[in-house]
Amino acid sequence: EDKVVQSPLSLVVHEGDTVTLNCSYEVTNFRSLLWYKQEKKAPTFLFMLTSSGIEKKSGRLSSILDKKELFSILNITATQTGDSAVYLCAGPNFGNEKLTFGTGTRLTIIP
Amino acid sequence: GAVVSQHPSWVICKSGTSVKIECRSLDFQATTMFWYRQFPKQSLMLMATSNEGSKATYEQGVEKDKFLINHASLTLSTLTVTSAHPEDSSFYICSARMVTGLAGADTQYFGPGTRLTVL
């Protein structure tokens, strides 16, 4: 059975700090790992990672995948209060494409 | 970027009535869409996989006669909650799978969700 584990479960930091969120996975026939941000509504897509060692970047957010060690990290630099959200990572199951989600990391940025 | 819309964004209905929620992929075709529900402070729970032109696949414990899914076109899937009861009140979210044709490059994009309140 596919499994995705995120850590920490919650994180509280001050505005301006840098945070690193972790995601480890065991997904049969792994093809990609997805990161989403969920605020009060539905998840919004952040990154899709397929190759090891290649950093994906979008503004202050970046993410990288290590297929050998089966984990990914999401970095957020110079955090802002708008970064407060639950960050989810997920792996699609090969075949039925169902997403296996991690429990999420609840990030709170204190002004 | 890929956009998925849902309609309505919120709905209030009386117990016993049926409610239809639409999920549309606006700028791409989606042969597969997924329906989730989410209770406050809880994770997304997959209800069913909606396949264009064929029957939906329901997760264990989800009543297919209560949650009717129709995926009539490559850009539209609908979820109908039949004979709704207060315990069906929840946040319903769809996602659409975008197939790029490259191995491992499929991505799922979520709609903004529909908040259903059954009185």
JSON list of C-alpha atoms in Angstrom, two decimals:
[
{"chain": "A", "resi": 1, "resn": "GLU", "atom": "CA", "xyz": [0.00, 0.00, 0.00]},
{"chain": "A", "resi": 2, "resn": "ASP", "atom": "CA", "xyz": [1.28, 3.44, -0.93]},
{"chain": "A", "resi": 3, "resn": "LYS", "atom": "CA", "xyz": [2.35, 5.61, 1.98]},
{"chain": "A", "resi": 4, "resn": "VAL", "atom": "CA", "xyz": [3.29, 9.27, 2.31]},
{"chain": "A", "resi": 5, "resn": "VAL", "atom": "CA", "xyz": [4.54, 10.73, 5.58]},
{"chain": "A", "resi": 6, "resn": "GLN", "atom": "CA", "xyz": [5.06, 14.41, 6.26]},
{"chain": "A", "resi": 7, "resn": "SER", "atom": "CA", "xyz": [6.92, 16.13, 9.03]},
{"chain": "A", "resi": 8, "resn": "PRO", "atom": "CA", "xyz": [6.60, 18.12, 11.09]},
{"chain": "A", "resi": 9, "resn": "LEU", "atom": "CA", "xyz": [2.85, 17.96, 11.61]},
{"chain": "A", "resi": 10, "resn": "SER", "atom": "CA", "xyz": [2.82, 21.60, 12.57]},
{"chain": "A", "resi": 11, "resn": "LEU", "atom": "CA", "xyz": [5.28, 24.43, 12.59]},
{"chain": "A", "resi": 12, "resn": "VAL", "atom": "CA", "xyz": [5.08, 27.94, 13.99]},
{"chain": "A", "resi": 13, "resn": "VAL", "atom": "CA", "xyz": [7.70, 30.48, 12.97]},
{"chain": "A", "resi": 14, "resn": "HIS", "atom": "CA", "xyz": [8.13, 34.22, 12.78]},
{"chain": "A", "resi": 15, "resn": "GLU", "atom": "CA", "xyz": [7.74, 36.22, 9.62]},
{"chain": "A", "resi": 16, "resn": "GLY", "atom": "CA", "xyz": [10.99, 36.32, 7.72]},
{"chain": "A", "resi": 17, "resn": "ASP", "atom": "CA", "xyz": [12.18, 32.90, 8.86]},
{"chain": "A", "resi": 18, "resn": "THR", "atom": "CA", "xyz": [13.02, 30.10, 6.45]},
{"chain": "A", "resi": 19, "resn": "VAL", "atom": "CA", "xyz": [11.24, 26.77, 6.81]},
{"chain": "A", "resi": 20, "resn": "THR", "atom": "CA", "xyz": [11.81, 23.29, 5.45]},
{"chain": "A", "resi": 21, "resn": "LEU", "atom": "CA", "xyz": [8.95, 20.83, 5.19]},
{"chain": "A", "resi": 22, "resn": "ASN", "atom": "CA", "xyz": [9.62, 17.14, 4.73]},
{"chain": "A", "resi": 23, "resn": "CYS", "atom": "CA", "xyz": [7.87, 14.41, 2.82]},
{"chain": "A", "resi": 24, "resn": "SER", "atom": "CA", "xyz": [8.89, 10.76, 2.65]},
{"chain": "A", "resi": 25, "resn": "TYR", "atom": "CA", "xyz": [7.09, 8.28, 0.48]},
{"chain": "A", "resi": 26, "resn": "GLU", "atom": "CA", "xyz": [6.68, 4.67, -0.45]},
{"chain": "A", "resi": 27, "resn": "VAL", "atom": "CA", "xyz": [4.78, 4.58, -3.71]},
{"chain": "A", "resi": 28, "resn": "THR", "atom": "CA", "xyz": [4.60, 1.58, -6.01]},
{"chain": "A", "resi": 29, "resn": "ASN", "atom": "CA", "xyz": [5.98, 2.32, -9.46]},
{"chain": "A", "resi": 30, "resn": "PHE", "atom": "CA", "xyz": [6.81, 5.88, -8.45]},
{"chain": "A", "resi": 31, "resn": "ARG", "atom": "CA", "xyz": [6.51, 8.45, -11.19]},
{"chain": "A", "resi": 32, "resn": "SER", "atom": "CA", "xyz": [5.95, 11.80, -9.53]},
{"chain": "A", "resi": 33, "resn": "LEU", "atom": "CA", "xyz": [5.43, 13.62, -6.26]},
{"chain": "A", "resi": 34, "resn": "LEU", "atom": "CA", "xyz": [3.09, 16.59, -5.96]},
{"chain": "A", "resi": 35, "resn": "TRP", "atom": "CA", "xyz": [3.09, 19.47, -3.47]},
{"chain": "A", "resi": 36, "resn": "TYR", "atom": "CA", "xyz": [-0.05, 21.47, -2.72]},
{"chain": "A", "resi": 37, "resn": "LYS", "atom": "CA", "xyz": [-0.93, 24.40, -0.47]},
{"chain": "A", "resi": 38, "resn": "GLN", "atom": "CA", "xyz": [-4.30, 24.40, 1.25]},
{"chain": "A", "resi": 39, "resn": "GLU", "atom": "CA", "xyz": [-5.62, 27.48, 2.95]},
{"chain": "A", "resi": 40, "resn": "LYS", "atom": "CA", "xyz": [-9.31, 27.81, 3.72]},
{"chain": "A", "resi": 41, "resn": "LYS", "atom": "CA", "xyz": [-10.45, 26.32, 0.44]},
{"chain": "A", "resi": 42, "resn": "ALA", "atom": "CA", "xyz": [-9.27, 23.50, -1.79]},
{"chain": "A", "resi": 43, "resn": "PRO", "atom": "CA", "xyz": [-5.60, 22.65, -2.39]},
{"chain": "A", "resi": 44, "resn": "THR", "atom": "CA", "xyz": [-3.71, 24.72, -4.92]},
{"chain": "A", "resi": 45, "resn": "PHE", "atom": "CA", "xyz": [-0.94, 23.12, -6.94]},
{"chain": "A", "resi": 46, "resn": "LEU", "atom": "CA", "xyz": [2.64, 24.10, -6.17]},
{"chain": "A", "resi": 47, "resn": "PHE", "atom": "CA", "xyz": [5.07, 21.65, -7.73]},
{"chain": "A", "resi": 48, "resn": "MET", "atom": "CA", "xyz": [5.33, 18.33, -9.50]},
{"chain": "A", "resi": 49, "resn": "LEU", "atom": "CA", "xyz": [8.64, 16.52, -9.08]},
{"chain": "A", "resi": 50, "resn": "THR", "atom": "CA", "xyz": [9.74, 13.63, -11.23]},
{"chain": "A", "resi": 51, "resn": "SER", "atom": "CA", "xyz": [13.53, 13.71, -11.32]},
{"chain": "A", "resi": 52, "resn": "SER", "atom": "CA", "xyz": [16.04, 13.48, -8.52]},
{"chain": "A", "resi": 53, "resn": "GLY", "atom": "CA", "xyz": [18.20, 16.44, -7.71]},
{"chain": "A", "resi": 54, "resn": "ILE", "atom": "CA", "xyz": [16.49, 18.97, -9.91]},
{"chain": "A", "resi": 55, "resn": "GLU", "atom": "CA", "xyz": [15.17, 21.89, -7.90]},
{"chain": "A", "resi": 56, "resn": "LYS", "atom": "CA", "xyz": [11.86, 23.41, -8.84]},
{"chain": "A", "resi": 57, "resn": "LYS", "atom": "CA", "xyz": [11.45, 27.04, -7.85]},
{"chain": "A", "resi": 58, "resn": "SER", "atom": "CA", "xyz": [8.61, 29.51, -7.73]},
{"chain": "A", "resi": 59, "resn": "GLY", "atom": "CA", "xyz": [9.37, 32.79, -6.04]},
{"chain": "A", "resi": 60, "resn": "ARG", "atom": "CA", "xyz": [10.28, 32.11, -2.42]},
{"chain": "A", "resi": 61, "resn": "LEU", "atom": "CA", "xyz": [9.22, 28.46, -2.66]},
{"chain": "A", "resi": 62, "resn": "SER", "atom": "CA", "xyz": [11.42, 25.67, -3.90]},
{"chain": "A", "resi": 63, "resn": "SER", "atom": "CA", "xyz": [11.31, 21.91, -3.80]},
{"chain": "A", "resi": 64, "resn": "ILE", "atom": "CA", "xyz": [13.59, 19.02, -4.57]},
{"chain": "A", "resi": 65, "resn": "LEU", "atom": "CA", "xyz": [13.26, 15.27, -4.79]},
{"chain": "A", "resi": 66, "resn": "ASP", "atom": "CA", "xyz": [15.62, 12.48, -3.77]},
{"chain": "A", "resi": 67, "resn": "LYS", "atom": "CA", "xyz": [14.45, 9.27, -5.43]},
{"chain": "A", "resi": 68, "resn": "LYS", "atom": "CA", "xyz": [17.18, 7.19, -3.86]},
{"chain": "A", "resi": 69, "resn": "GLU", "atom": "CA", "xyz": [16.23, 8.14, -0.31]},
{"chain": "A", "resi": 70, "resn": "LEU", "atom": "CA", "xyz": [12.51, 8.44, -1.18]},
{"chain": "A", "resi": 71, "resn": "PHE", "atom": "CA", "xyz": [11.92, 11.92, 0.14]},
{"chain": "A", "resi": 72, "resn": "SER", "atom": "CA", "xyz": [11.25, 15.46, -0.90]},
{"chain": "A", "resi": 73, "resn": "ILE", "atom": "CA", "xyz": [11.57, 18.82, 0.81]},
{"chain": "A", "resi": 74, "resn": "LEU", "atom": "CA", "xyz": [9.71, 22.05, 0.34]},
{"chain": "A", "resi": 75, "resn": "ASN", "atom": "CA", "xyz": [11.57, 25.21, 1.30]},
{"chain": "A", "resi": 76, "resn": "ILE", "atom": "CA", "xyz": [10.02, 28.58, 1.92]},
{"chain": "A", "resi": 77, "resn": "THR", "atom": "CA", "xyz": [12.38, 31.50, 2.42]},
{"chain": "A", "resi": 78, "resn": "ALA", "atom": "CA", "xyz": [11.56, 34.90, 3.93]},
{"chain": "A", "resi": 79, "resn": "THR", "atom": "CA", "xyz": [8.18, 33.63, 5.09]},
{"chain": "A", "resi": 80, "resn": "GLN", "atom": "CA", "xyz": [5.16, 35.91, 5.10]},
{"chain": "A", "resi": 81, "resn": "THR", "atom": "CA", "xyz": [1.85, 35.64, 6.93]},
{"chain": "A", "resi": 82, "resn": "GLY", "atom": "CA", "xyz": [0.25, 34.64, 3.63]},
{"chain": "A", "resi": 83, "resn": "ASP", "atom": "CA", "xyz": [2.30, 31.47, 3.68]},
{"chain": "A", "resi": 84, "resn": "SER", "atom": "CA", "xyz": [0.26, 30.23, 6.63]},
{"chain": "A", "resi": 85, "resn": "ALA", "atom": "CA", "xyz": [-1.51, 27.13, 5.34]},
{"chain": "A", "resi": 86, "resn": "VAL", "atom": "CA", "xyz": [-1.48, 23.35, 5.36]},
{"chain": "A", "resi": 87, "resn": "TYR", "atom": "CA", "xyz": [1.09, 22.00, 2.92]},
{"chain": "A", "resi": 88, "resn": "LEU", "atom": "CA", "xyz": [0.31, 18.61, 1.43]},
{"chain": "A", "resi": 89, "resn": "CYS", "atom": "CA", "xyz": [2.47, 16.25, -0.52]},
{"chain": "A", "resi": 90, "resn": "ALA", "atom": "CA", "xyz": [0.97, 13.43, -2.52]},
{"chain": "A", "resi": 91, "resn": "GLY", "atom": "CA", "xyz": [1.98, 10.57, -4.78]},
{"chain": "A", "resi": 92, "resn": "PRO", "atom": "CA", "xyz": [-0.26, 9.35, -7.58]},
{"chain": "A", "resi": 93, "resn": "ASN", "atom": "CA", "xyz": [-0.76, 5.60, -7.71]},
{"chain": "A", "resi": 94, "resn": "PHE", "atom": "CA", "xyz": [0.43, 4.07, -10.94]},
{"chain": "A", "resi": 95, "resn": "GLY", "atom": "CA", "xyz": [-2.61, 2.68, -12.69]},
{"chain": "A", "resi": 96, "resn": "ASN", "atom": "CA", "xyz": [-5.61, 4.29, -11.00]},
{"chain": "A", "resi": 97, "resn": "GLU", "atom": "CA", "xyz": [-3.93, 7.67, -10.46]},
{"chain": "A", "resi": 98, "resn": "LYS", "atom": "CA", "xyz": [-5.44, 8.05, -7.01]},
{"chain": "A", "resi": 99, "resn": "LEU", "atom": "CA", "xyz": [-3.44, 10.43, -4.86]},
{"chain": "A", "resi": 100, "resn": "THR", "atom": "CA", "xyz": [-2.04, 9.18, -1.59]},
{"chain": "A", "resi": 101, "resn": "PHE", "atom": "CA", "xyz": [-1.73, 12.23, 0.63]},
{"chain": "A", "resi": 102, "resn": "GLY", "atom": "CA", "xyz": [0.48, 12.81, 3.59]},
{"chain": "A", "resi": 103, "resn": "THR", "atom": "CA", "xyz": [-1.14, 14.14, 6.75]},
{"chain": "A", "resi": 104, "resn": "GLY", "atom": "CA", "xyz": [0.04, 17.62, 5.85]},
{"chain": "A", "resi": 105, "resn": "THR", "atom": "CA", "xyz": [2.16, 20.17, 7.69]},
{"chain": "A", "resi": 106, "resn": "ARG", "atom": "CA", "xyz": [0.25, 23.05, 9.24]},
{"chain": "A", "resi": 107, "resn": "LEU", "atom": "CA", "xyz": [2.48, 26.11, 8.94]},
{"chain": "A", "resi": 108, "resn": "THR", "atom": "CA", "xyz": [1.69, 29.21, 10.95]},
{"chain": "A", "resi": 109, "resn": "ILE", "atom": "CA", "xyz": [3.62, 32.42, 10.38]},
{"chain": "A", "resi": 110, "resn": "ILE", "atom": "CA", "xyz": [3.56, 34.90, 13.26]},
{"chain": "A", "resi": 111, "resn": "PRO", "atom": "CA", "xyz": [3.84, 38.56, 12.21]},
{"chain": "B", "resi": 1, "resn": "GLY", "atom": "CA", "xyz": [-2.02, 27.31, -15.62]},
{"chain": "B", "resi": 2, "resn": "ALA", "atom": "CA", "xyz": [-4.69, 24.65, -15.54]},
{"chain": "B", "resi": 3, "resn": "VAL", "atom": "CA", "xyz": [-7.98, 25.80, -14.08]},
{"chain": "B", "resi": 4, "resn": "VAL", "atom": "CA", "xyz": [-10.73, 23.70, -12.56]},
{"chain": "B", "resi": 5, "resn": "SER", "atom": "CA", "xyz": [-14.00, 25.31, -11.55]},
{"chain": "B", "resi": 6, "resn": "GLN", "atom": "CA", "xyz": [-16.81, 24.11, -9.34]},
{"chain": "B", "resi": 7, "resn": "HIS", "atom": "CA", "xyz": [-20.37, 25.29, -9.17]},
{"chain": "B", "resi": 8, "resn": "PRO", "atom": "CA", "xyz": [-21.94, 26.23, -6.88]},
{"chain": "B", "resi": 9, "resn": "SER", "atom": "CA", "xyz": [-19.28, 27.37, -4.42]},
{"chain": "B", "resi": 10, "resn": "TRP", "atom": "CA", "xyz": [-21.76, 26.99, -1.59]},
{"chain": "B", "resi": 11, "resn": "VAL", "atom": "CA", "xyz": [-25.27, 25.64, -1.23]},
{"chain": "B", "resi": 12, "resn": "ILE", "atom": "CA", "xyz": [-27.81, 25.34, 1.54]},
{"chain": "B", "resi": 13, "resn": "CYS", "atom": "CA", "xyz": [-30.64, 22.88, 1.10]},
{"chain": "B", "resi": 14, "resn": "LYS", "atom": "CA", "xyz": [-33.39, 21.23, 3.08]},
{"chain": "B", "resi": 15, "resn": "SER", "atom": "CA", "xyz": [-33.11, 17.67, 4.28]},
{"chain": "B", "resi": 16, "resn": "GLY", "atom": "CA", "xyz": [-34.44, 15.22, 1.71]},
{"chain": "B", "resi": 17, "resn": "THR", "atom": "CA", "xyz": [-33.65, 17.28, -1.36]},
{"chain": "B", "resi": 18, "resn": "SER", "atom": "CA", "xyz": [-30.99, 16.53, -3.95]},
{"chain": "B", "resi": 19, "resn": "VAL", "atom": "CA", "xyz": [-28.07, 18.77, -4.81]},
{"chain": "B", "resi": 20, "resn": "LYS", "atom": "CA", "xyz": [-25.95, 18.72, -7.94]},
{"chain": "B", "resi": 21, "resn": "ILE", "atom": "CA", "xyz": [-22.35, 19.95, -7.96]},
{"chain": "B", "resi": 22, "resn": "GLU", "atom": "CA", "xyz": [-20.50, 20.56, -11.21]},
{"chain": "B", "resi": 23, "resn": "CYS", "atom": "CA", "xyz": [-16.79, 20.24, -11.79]},
{"chain": "B", "resi": 24, "resn": "ARG", "atom": "CA", "xyz": [-15.29, 21.65, -14.98]},
{"chain": "B", "resi": 25, "resn": "SER", "atom": "CA", "xyz": [-11.78, 21.66, -16.38]},
{"chain": "B", "resi": 26, "resn": "LEU", "atom": "CA", "xyz": [-11.68, 25.00, -18.14]},
{"chain": "B", "resi": 27, "resn": "ASP", "atom": "CA", "xyz": [-8.56, 24.84, -20.26]},
{"chain": "B", "resi": 28, "resn": "PHE", "atom": "CA", "xyz": [-7.76, 21.16, -20.60]},
{"chain": "B", "resi": 29, "resn": "GLN", "atom": "CA", "xyz": [-9.53, 17.87, -21.15]},
{"chain": "B", "resi": 30, "resn": "ALA", "atom": "CA", "xyz": [-9.80, 15.47, -18.26]},
{"chain": "B", "resi": 31, "resn": "THR", "atom": "CA", "xyz": [-10.71, 11.84, -18.85]},
{"chain": "B", "resi": 32, "resn": "THR", "atom": "CA", "xyz": [-10.41, 11.29, -15.13]},
{"chain": "B", "resi": 33, "resn": "MET", "atom": "CA", "xyz": [-11.73, 13.44, -12.32]},
{"chain": "B", "resi": 34, "resn": "PHE", "atom": "CA", "xyz": [-11.88, 12.71, -8.62]},
{"chain": "B", "resi": 35, "resn": "TRP", "atom": "CA", "xyz": [-14.39, 13.67, -5.95]},
{"chain": "B", "resi": 36, "resn": "TYR", "atom": "CA", "xyz": [-13.35, 14.27, -2.35]},
{"chain": "B", "resi": 37, "resn": "ARG", "atom": "CA", "xyz": [-15.03, 15.43, 0.80]},
{"chain": "B", "resi": 38, "resn": "GLN", "atom": "CA", "xyz": [-13.37, 17.14, 3.68]},
{"chain": "B", "resi": 39, "resn": "PHE", "atom": "CA", "xyz": [-14.57, 17.80, 7.20]},
{"chain": "B", "resi": 40, "resn": "PRO", "atom": "CA", "xyz": [-13.11, 20.69, 9.23]},
{"chain": "B", "resi": 41, "resn": "LYS", "atom": "CA", "xyz": [-9.50, 20.17, 10.27]},
{"chain": "B", "resi": 42, "resn": "GLN", "atom": "CA", "xyz": [-9.43, 16.75, 8.61]},
{"chain": "B", "resi": 43, "resn": "SER", "atom": "CA", "xyz": [-7.72, 15.35, 5.55]},
{"chain": "B", "resi": 44, "resn": "LEU", "atom": "CA", "xyz": [-9.25, 15.04, 2.12]},
{"chain": "B", "resi": 45, "resn": "MET", "atom": "CA", "xyz": [-11.19, 11.82, 1.78]},
{"chain": "B", "resi": 46, "resn": "LEU", "atom": "CA", "xyz": [-11.49, 10.36, -1.69]},
{"chain": "B", "resi": 47, "resn": "MET", "atom": "CA", "xyz": [-15.06, 9.41, -2.50]},
{"chain": "B", "resi": 48, "resn": "ALA", "atom": "CA", "xyz": [-14.88, 8.24, -6.09]},
{"chain": "B", "resi": 49, "resn": "THR", "atom": "CA", "xyz": [-13.03, 8.30, -9.38]},
{"chain": "B", "resi": 50, "resn": "SER", "atom": "CA", "xyz": [-15.03, 9.69, -12.26]},
{"chain": "B", "resi": 51, "resn": "ASN", "atom": "CA", "xyz": [-14.17, 8.35, -15.70]},
{"chain": "B", "resi": 52, "resn": "GLU", "atom": "CA", "xyz": [-15.41, 9.96, -18.88]},
{"chain": "B", "resi": 53, "resn": "GLY", "atom": "CA", "xyz": [-17.79, 7.67, -20.72]},
{"chain": "B", "resi": 54, "resn": "SER", "atom": "CA", "xyz": [-17.91, 4.95, -18.08]},
{"chain": "B", "resi": 55, "resn": "LYS", "atom": "CA", "xyz": [-19.16, 4.30, -14.58]},
{"chain": "B", "resi": 56, "resn": "ALA", "atom": "CA", "xyz": [-17.51, 5.91, -11.62]},
{"chain": "B", "resi": 57, "resn": "THR", "atom": "CA", "xyz": [-15.41, 3.86, -9.23]},
{"chain": "B", "resi": 58, "resn": "TYR", "atom": "CA", "xyz": [-16.43, 4.38, -5.61]},
{"chain": "B", "resi": 59, "resn": "GLU", "atom": "CA", "xyz": [-14.25, 4.04, -2.54]},
{"chain": "B", "resi": 60, "resn": "GLN", "atom": "CA", "xyz": [-15.19, 1.56, 0.11]},
{"chain": "B", "resi": 61, "resn": "GLY", "atom": "CA", "xyz": [-17.99, 2.84, 2.31]},
{"chain": "B", "resi": 62, "resn": "VAL", "atom": "CA", "xyz": [-19.28, 5.43, -0.16]},
{"chain": "B", "resi": 63, "resn": "GLU", "atom": "CA", "xyz": [-22.84, 4.77, -1.28]},
{"chain": "B", "resi": 64, "resn": "LYS", "atom": "CA", "xyz": [-23.02, 4.96, -5.05]},
{"chain": "B", "resi": 65, "resn": "ASP", "atom": "CA", "xyz": [-26.80, 5.39, -5.02]},
{"chain": "B", "resi": 66, "resn": "LYS", "atom": "CA", "xyz": [-26.52, 8.35, -2.71]},
{"chain": "B", "resi": 67, "resn": "PHE", "atom": "CA", "xyz": [-23.63, 10.09, -4.46]},
{"chain": "B", "resi": 68, "resn": "LEU", "atom": "CA", "xyz": [-24.38, 9.89, -8.15]},
{"chain": "B", "resi": 69, "resn": "ILE", "atom": "CA", "xyz": [-21.51, 10.75, -10.46]},
{"chain": "B", "resi": 70, "resn": "ASN", "atom": "CA", "xyz": [-21.79, 11.50, -14.15]},
{"chain": "B", "resi": 71, "resn": "HIS", "atom": "CA", "xyz": [-18.81, 12.30, -16.37]},
{"chain": "B", "resi": 72, "resn": "ALA", "atom": "CA", "xyz": [-20.58, 13.14, -19.58]},
{"chain": "B", "resi": 73, "resn": "SER", "atom": "CA", "xyz": [-17.81, 14.99, -21.35]},
{"chain": "B", "resi": 74, "resn": "LEU", "atom": "CA", "xyz": [-14.06, 15.49, -21.22]},
{"chain": "B", "resi": 75, "resn": "THR", "atom": "CA", "xyz": [-14.49, 18.73, -19.30]},
{"chain": "B", "resi": 76, "resn": "LEU", "atom": "CA", "xyz": [-17.43, 18.09, -16.99]},
{"chain": "B", "resi": 77, "resn": "SER", "atom": "CA", "xyz": [-18.18, 15.77, -14.10]},
{"chain": "B", "resi": 78, "resn": "THR", "atom": "CA", "xyz": [-21.17, 16.14, -11.80]},
{"chain": "B", "resi": 79, "resn": "LEU", "atom": "CA", "xyz": [-21.79, 14.86, -8.30]},
{"chain": "B", "resi": 80, "resn": "THR", "atom": "CA", "xyz": [-25.40, 14.65, -7.15]},
{"chain": "B", "resi": 81, "resn": "VAL", "atom": "CA", "xyz": [-26.05, 14.18, -3.46]},
{"chain": "B", "resi": 82, "resn": "THR", "atom": "CA", "xyz": [-29.46, 12.53, -3.38]},
{"chain": "B", "resi": 83, "resn": "SER", "atom": "CA", "xyz": [-31.86, 12.81, -0.47]},
{"chain": "B", "resi": 84, "resn": "ALA", "atom": "CA", "xyz": [-29.37, 14.91, 1.43]},
{"chain": "B", "resi": 85, "resn": "HIS", "atom": "CA", "xyz": [-29.28, 14.78, 5.23]},
{"chain": "B", "resi": 86, "resn": "PRO", "atom": "CA", "xyz": [-27.50, 17.01, 7.74]},
{"chain": "B", "resi": 87, "resn": "GLU", "atom": "CA", "xyz": [-24.67, 14.48, 8.07]},
{"chain": "B", "resi": 88, "resn": "ASP", "atom": "CA", "xyz": [-23.91, 15.05, 4.37]},
{"chain": "B", "resi": 89, "resn": "SER", "atom": "CA", "xyz": [-22.95, 18.64, 5.17]},
{"chain": "B", "resi": 90, "resn": "SER", "atom": "CA", "xyz": [-19.33, 18.93, 4.18]},
{"chain": "B", "resi": 91, "resn": "PHE", "atom": "CA", "xyz": [-16.83, 20.54, 1.83]},
{"chain": "B", "resi": 92, "resn": "TYR", "atom": "CA", "xyz": [-16.87, 18.71, -1.51]},
{"chain": "B", "resi": 93, "resn": "ILE", "atom": "CA", "xyz": [-13.83, 19.10, -3.75]},
{"chain": "B", "resi": 94, "resn": "CYS", "atom": "CA", "xyz": [-13.14, 17.77, -7.21]},
{"chain": "B", "resi": 95, "resn": "SER", "atom": "CA", "xyz": [-9.83, 17.36, -8.97]},
{"chain": "B", "resi": 96, "resn": "ALA", "atom": "CA", "xyz": [-9.09, 16.84, -12.64]},
{"chain": "B", "resi": 97, "resn": "ARG", "atom": "CA", "xyz": [-6.20, 14.87, -13.98]},
{"chain": "B", "resi": 98, "resn": "MET", "atom": "CA", "xyz": [-4.20, 16.61, -16.66]},
{"chain": "B", "resi": 99, "resn": "VAL", "atom": "CA", "xyz": [-2.47, 14.13, -18.93]},
{"chain": "B", "resi": 100, "resn": "THR", "atom": "CA", "xyz": [0.55, 15.52, -20.74]},
{"chain": "B", "resi": 101, "resn": "GLY", "atom": "CA", "xyz": [1.56, 12.38, -22.57]},
{"chain": "B", "resi": 102, "resn": "LEU", "atom": "CA", "xyz": [4.94, 12.30, -20.87]},
{"chain": "B", "resi": 103, "resn": "ALA", "atom": "CA", "xyz": [5.60, 9.38, -18.56]},
{"chain": "B", "resi": 104, "resn": "GLY", "atom": "CA", "xyz": [5.12, 10.47, -14.97]},
{"chain": "B", "resi": 105, "resn": "ALA", "atom": "CA", "xyz": [4.03, 13.97, -15.85]},
{"chain": "B", "resi": 106, "resn": "ASP", "atom": "CA", "xyz": [0.33, 13.83, -15.00]},
{"chain": "B", "resi": 107, "resn": "THR", "atom": "CA", "xyz": [-0.84, 16.42, -12.51]},
{"chain": "B", "resi": 108, "resn": "GLN", "atom": "CA", "xyz": [-4.09, 16.78, -10.65]},
{"chain": "B", "resi": 109, "resn": "TYR", "atom": "CA", "xyz": [-5.61, 20.22, -10.27]},
{"chain": "B", "resi": 110, "resn": "PHE", "atom": "CA", "xyz": [-8.28, 20.89, -7.69]},
{"chain": "B", "resi": 111, "resn": "GLY", "atom": "CA", "xyz": [-11.45, 22.88, -8.00]},
{"chain": "B", "resi": 112, "resn": "PRO", "atom": "CA", "xyz": [-12.15, 25.53, -5.35]},
{"chain": "B", "resi": 113, "resn": "GLY", "atom": "CA", "xyz": [-14.65, 23.30, -3.55]},
{"chain": "B", "resi": 114, "resn": "THR", "atom": "CA", "xyz": [-18.35, 23.42, -2.75]},
{"chain": "B", "resi": 115, "resn": "ARG", "atom": "CA", "xyz": [-19.57, 23.90, 0.78]},
{"chain": "B", "resi": 116, "resn": "LEU", "atom": "CA", "xyz": [-22.81, 22.01, 1.31]},
{"chain": "B", "resi": 117, "resn": "THR", "atom": "CA", "xyz": [-25.01, 22.69, 4.31]},
{"chain": "B", "resi": 118, "resn": "VAL", "atom": "CA", "xyz": [-28.09, 20.52, 4.77]},
{"chain": "B", "resi": 119, "resn": "LEU", "atom": "CA", "xyz": [-30.65, 21.89, 7.20]}
]
